[in-house]
Amino acid sequence: MNQTELSYFVVLVIVILLSQFAPTKLLMLLDHLVIRMALVLLLLYLMRVGPTAGIFGLMAIAILYLERNRRKIAEALLKIDKMDSAYTLHHPQATVEEASQPQKTVPVIPFDVPESFETDFLPTEASDSAFFEPVAETINQKAVLSTIYPSGSPSASESLYEKLGFGHVDGVTTLGSQ
């Protein structure tokens, strides 16, 4: 640590230790763009002075922002509590006895009543499933449809290859052929 860094070190340690005692208005100034740019320039200057000054400068700026955020959250919690207490003052909650009473302020339309007729749940002619129309006799007589390829015998592929000229060589007999 240089002699020049020592003075920056002392000042920045004091800023770090006293940041929690800084006034809230002063910490809220950190939200302004001009102050943010000034802090970035200050950090760049401290890095130029030396590494110790730069590190402690970064720590001081970070702690100032942490303290600012802590104060903002504390103020927001107070505002939420005030809003909640103001709402409950103007809109008190009902007790259990009051909540169980029927509501009289809003007109309630009665429910629709279904028509009173009875339906027999017995099969009728339209829903009769006992009637069976016989199917044609040929339904179980399925056969392979003819195609361009012979497919009825075990040697169908061999005969196809022979017709195309791929499966037979003149003068050579294959095993299994007659």
Short mmCIF file of C-alpha atoms in Angstrom, two decimals:
data_model
loop_
_atom_site.label_atom_id
_atom_site.label_comp_id
_atom_site.label_asym_id
_atom_site.label_seq_id
_atom_site.Cartn_x
_atom_site.Cartn_y
_atom_site.Cartn_z
CA MET A 1 0.00 0.00 0.00
CA ASN A 2 1.39 3.36 -1.07
CA GLN A 3 1.49 6.44 1.10
CA THR A 4 -1.13 8.04 -1.19
CA GLU A 5 -3.38 5.03 -0.81
CA LEU A 6 -3.22 5.26 2.98
CA SER A 7 -5.22 8.51 3.10
CA TYR A 8 -7.86 7.08 0.72
CA PHE A 9 -7.94 3.90 2.80
CA VAL A 10 -8.67 5.85 6.01
CA VAL A 11 -11.38 8.01 4.38
CA LEU A 12 -13.11 5.03 2.76
CA VAL A 13 -13.05 2.96 5.96
CA ILE A 14 -14.70 5.89 7.77
CA VAL A 15 -17.35 6.07 5.00
CA ILE A 16 -17.94 2.32 5.31
CA LEU A 17 -18.32 2.45 9.09
CA LEU A 18 -20.54 5.55 9.17
CA SER A 19 -22.80 4.66 6.23
CA GLN A 20 -25.52 3.36 8.55
CA PHE A 21 -25.69 6.76 10.24
CA ALA A 22 -26.01 8.77 7.01
CA PRO A 23 -29.27 10.70 6.59
CA THR A 24 -31.88 9.06 4.42
CA LYS A 25 -32.19 12.09 2.13
CA LEU A 26 -28.47 11.89 1.39
CA LEU A 27 -28.70 8.18 0.59
CA MET A 28 -31.69 8.77 -1.70
CA LEU A 29 -29.49 11.04 -3.82
CA LEU A 30 -27.78 7.86 -5.04
CA ASP A 31 -30.81 7.32 -7.31
CA HIS A 32 -29.94 10.29 -9.54
CA LEU A 33 -28.10 9.65 -12.78
CA VAL A 34 -25.54 12.41 -12.18
CA ILE A 35 -24.57 10.92 -8.82
CA ARG A 36 -24.26 7.45 -10.34
CA MET A 37 -21.95 8.73 -13.08
CA ALA A 38 -19.90 10.62 -10.48
CA LEU A 39 -19.53 7.41 -8.43
CA VAL A 40 -18.35 5.48 -11.49
CA LEU A 41 -15.78 8.19 -12.25
CA LEU A 42 -14.69 8.19 -8.58
CA LEU A 43 -14.27 4.42 -8.73
CA LEU A 44 -12.18 4.68 -11.91
CA TYR A 45 -10.00 7.34 -10.26
CA LEU A 46 -9.52 5.17 -7.17
CA MET A 47 -8.50 2.21 -9.36
CA ARG A 48 -5.91 4.46 -10.97
CA VAL A 49 -4.57 5.49 -7.55
CA GLY A 50 -4.01 1.89 -6.49
CA PRO A 51 -5.62 -1.49 -6.05
CA THR A 52 -6.32 -1.08 -2.33
CA ALA A 53 -8.02 2.26 -2.84
CA GLY A 54 -10.05 0.82 -5.72
CA ILE A 55 -11.22 -2.18 -3.72
CA PHE A 56 -12.17 -0.11 -0.70
CA GLY A 57 -13.89 2.43 -2.97
CA LEU A 58 -15.97 -0.35 -4.49
CA MET A 59 -16.81 -1.63 -1.00
CA ALA A 60 -17.83 1.85 0.18
CA ILE A 61 -20.09 2.43 -2.84
CA ALA A 62 -21.65 -1.02 -2.47
CA ILE A 63 -22.33 -0.47 1.24
CA LEU A 64 -23.89 2.93 0.53
CA TYR A 65 -26.25 1.31 -1.99
CA LEU A 66 -27.03 -1.53 0.44
CA GLU A 67 -27.94 0.99 3.12
CA ARG A 68 -30.07 2.96 0.64
CA ASN A 69 -31.96 -0.21 -0.33
CA ARG A 70 -32.47 -1.14 3.32
CA ARG A 71 -33.99 2.27 4.02
CA LYS A 72 -36.22 2.08 0.94
CA ILE A 73 -37.57 -1.29 2.06
CA ALA A 74 -38.19 0.02 5.58
CA GLU A 75 -40.16 2.97 4.17
CA ALA A 76 -42.14 0.68 1.86
CA LEU A 77 -43.06 -1.60 4.76
CA LEU A 78 -44.31 1.40 6.74
CA LYS A 79 -46.42 2.53 3.78
CA ILE A 80 -47.91 -0.96 3.38
CA ASP A 81 -48.77 -1.10 7.08
CA LYS A 82 -50.43 2.32 6.86
CA MET A 83 -52.42 1.24 3.81
CA ASP A 84 -53.52 -1.95 5.54
CA SER A 85 -54.56 -0.18 8.74
CA ALA A 86 -56.43 2.51 6.76
CA TYR A 87 -58.31 -0.18 4.83
CA THR A 88 -59.33 -2.06 7.96
CA LEU A 89 -60.54 1.19 9.58
CA HIS A 90 -62.84 1.97 6.64
CA HIS A 91 -63.77 -1.68 5.91
CA PRO A 92 -64.06 -3.57 9.18
CA GLN A 93 -64.07 -7.34 9.05
CA ALA A 94 -67.25 -9.24 9.87
CA THR A 95 -67.45 -11.39 12.95
CA VAL A 96 -68.37 -15.07 12.73
CA GLU A 97 -71.99 -14.36 13.72
CA GLU A 98 -72.31 -11.58 11.13
CA ALA A 99 -70.75 -13.70 8.42
CA SER A 100 -73.24 -16.53 9.01
CA GLN A 101 -76.28 -14.25 8.59
CA PRO A 102 -77.91 -14.17 5.14
CA GLN A 103 -76.93 -11.19 3.06
CA LYS A 104 -79.58 -8.48 2.78
CA THR A 105 -77.80 -5.78 0.84
CA VAL A 106 -77.62 -7.57 -2.51
CA PRO A 107 -80.77 -9.02 -4.11
CA VAL A 108 -80.37 -12.72 -4.74
CA ILE A 109 -82.34 -14.24 -7.62
CA PRO A 110 -83.83 -17.62 -6.70
CA PHE A 111 -82.51 -20.69 -8.44
CA ASP A 112 -84.33 -22.13 -11.44
CA VAL A 113 -86.66 -24.97 -10.52
CA PRO A 114 -86.65 -27.90 -12.95
CA GLU A 115 -89.87 -28.96 -14.61
CA SER A 116 -91.73 -31.64 -12.75
CA PHE A 117 -92.18 -34.58 -15.10
CA GLU A 118 -90.96 -38.10 -14.79
CA THR A 119 -89.08 -40.12 -17.35
CA ASP A 120 -89.15 -43.87 -17.54
CA PHE A 121 -85.71 -45.32 -17.90
CA LEU A 122 -86.85 -48.26 -19.97
CA PRO A 123 -85.70 -49.07 -23.49
CA THR A 124 -87.88 -47.84 -26.30
CA GLU A 125 -88.10 -48.90 -29.93
CA ALA A 126 -85.73 -46.12 -30.99
CA SER A 127 -83.07 -47.12 -28.49
CA ASP A 128 -83.50 -50.86 -28.83
CA SER A 129 -80.17 -52.59 -29.30
CA ALA A 130 -81.53 -56.12 -29.49
CA PHE A 131 -82.27 -55.89 -33.19
CA PHE A 132 -79.48 -57.50 -35.21
CA GLU A 133 -79.20 -57.19 -38.95
CA PRO A 134 -77.30 -60.15 -40.36
CA VAL A 135 -74.11 -59.47 -42.22
CA ALA A 136 -73.39 -60.91 -45.65
CA GLU A 137 -71.94 -64.39 -45.81
CA THR A 138 -68.75 -63.22 -47.51
CA ILE A 139 -67.50 -61.24 -44.53
CA ASN A 140 -65.31 -64.12 -43.36
CA GLN A 141 -64.15 -65.19 -46.80
CA LYS A 142 -61.18 -62.90 -47.14
CA ALA A 143 -58.61 -63.42 -49.88
CA VAL A 144 -55.40 -61.68 -50.83
CA LEU A 145 -56.00 -59.13 -53.51
CA SER A 146 -54.01 -59.50 -56.67
CA THR A 147 -51.16 -57.09 -57.19
CA ILE A 148 -48.46 -56.61 -59.76
CA TYR A 149 -46.13 -58.75 -57.66
CA PRO A 150 -46.73 -62.48 -57.38
CA SER A 151 -47.30 -63.28 -53.73
CA GLY A 152 -49.04 -66.58 -53.41
CA SER A 153 -46.25 -69.14 -53.37
CA PRO A 154 -42.99 -69.57 -51.45
CA SER A 155 -41.02 -69.04 -54.62
CA ALA A 156 -42.84 -65.82 -55.55
CA SER A 157 -39.84 -63.59 -55.03
CA GLU A 158 -37.63 -65.98 -56.97
CA SER A 159 -39.97 -65.98 -59.94
CA LEU A 160 -40.17 -62.19 -59.82
CA TYR A 161 -36.39 -61.88 -59.83
CA GLU A 162 -36.15 -64.37 -62.71
CA LYS A 163 -38.70 -62.42 -64.73
CA LEU A 164 -36.72 -59.24 -64.16
CA GLY A 165 -33.50 -60.99 -65.06
CA PHE A 166 -31.80 -60.73 -61.67
CA GLY A 167 -32.34 -64.11 -60.12
CA HIS A 168 -31.12 -66.61 -62.66
CA VAL A 169 -27.80 -67.17 -64.32
CA ASP A 170 -27.76 -69.48 -67.35
CA GLY A 171 -26.23 -72.87 -66.64
CA VAL A 172 -26.43 -72.52 -62.84
CA THR A 173 -29.01 -74.23 -60.72
CA THR A 174 -29.84 -72.97 -57.23
CA LEU A 175 -30.35 -75.15 -54.22
CA GLY A 176 -33.94 -75.99 -53.51
CA SER A 177 -35.11 -75.37 -57.04
CA GLN A 178 -36.31 -78.26 -59.22
#
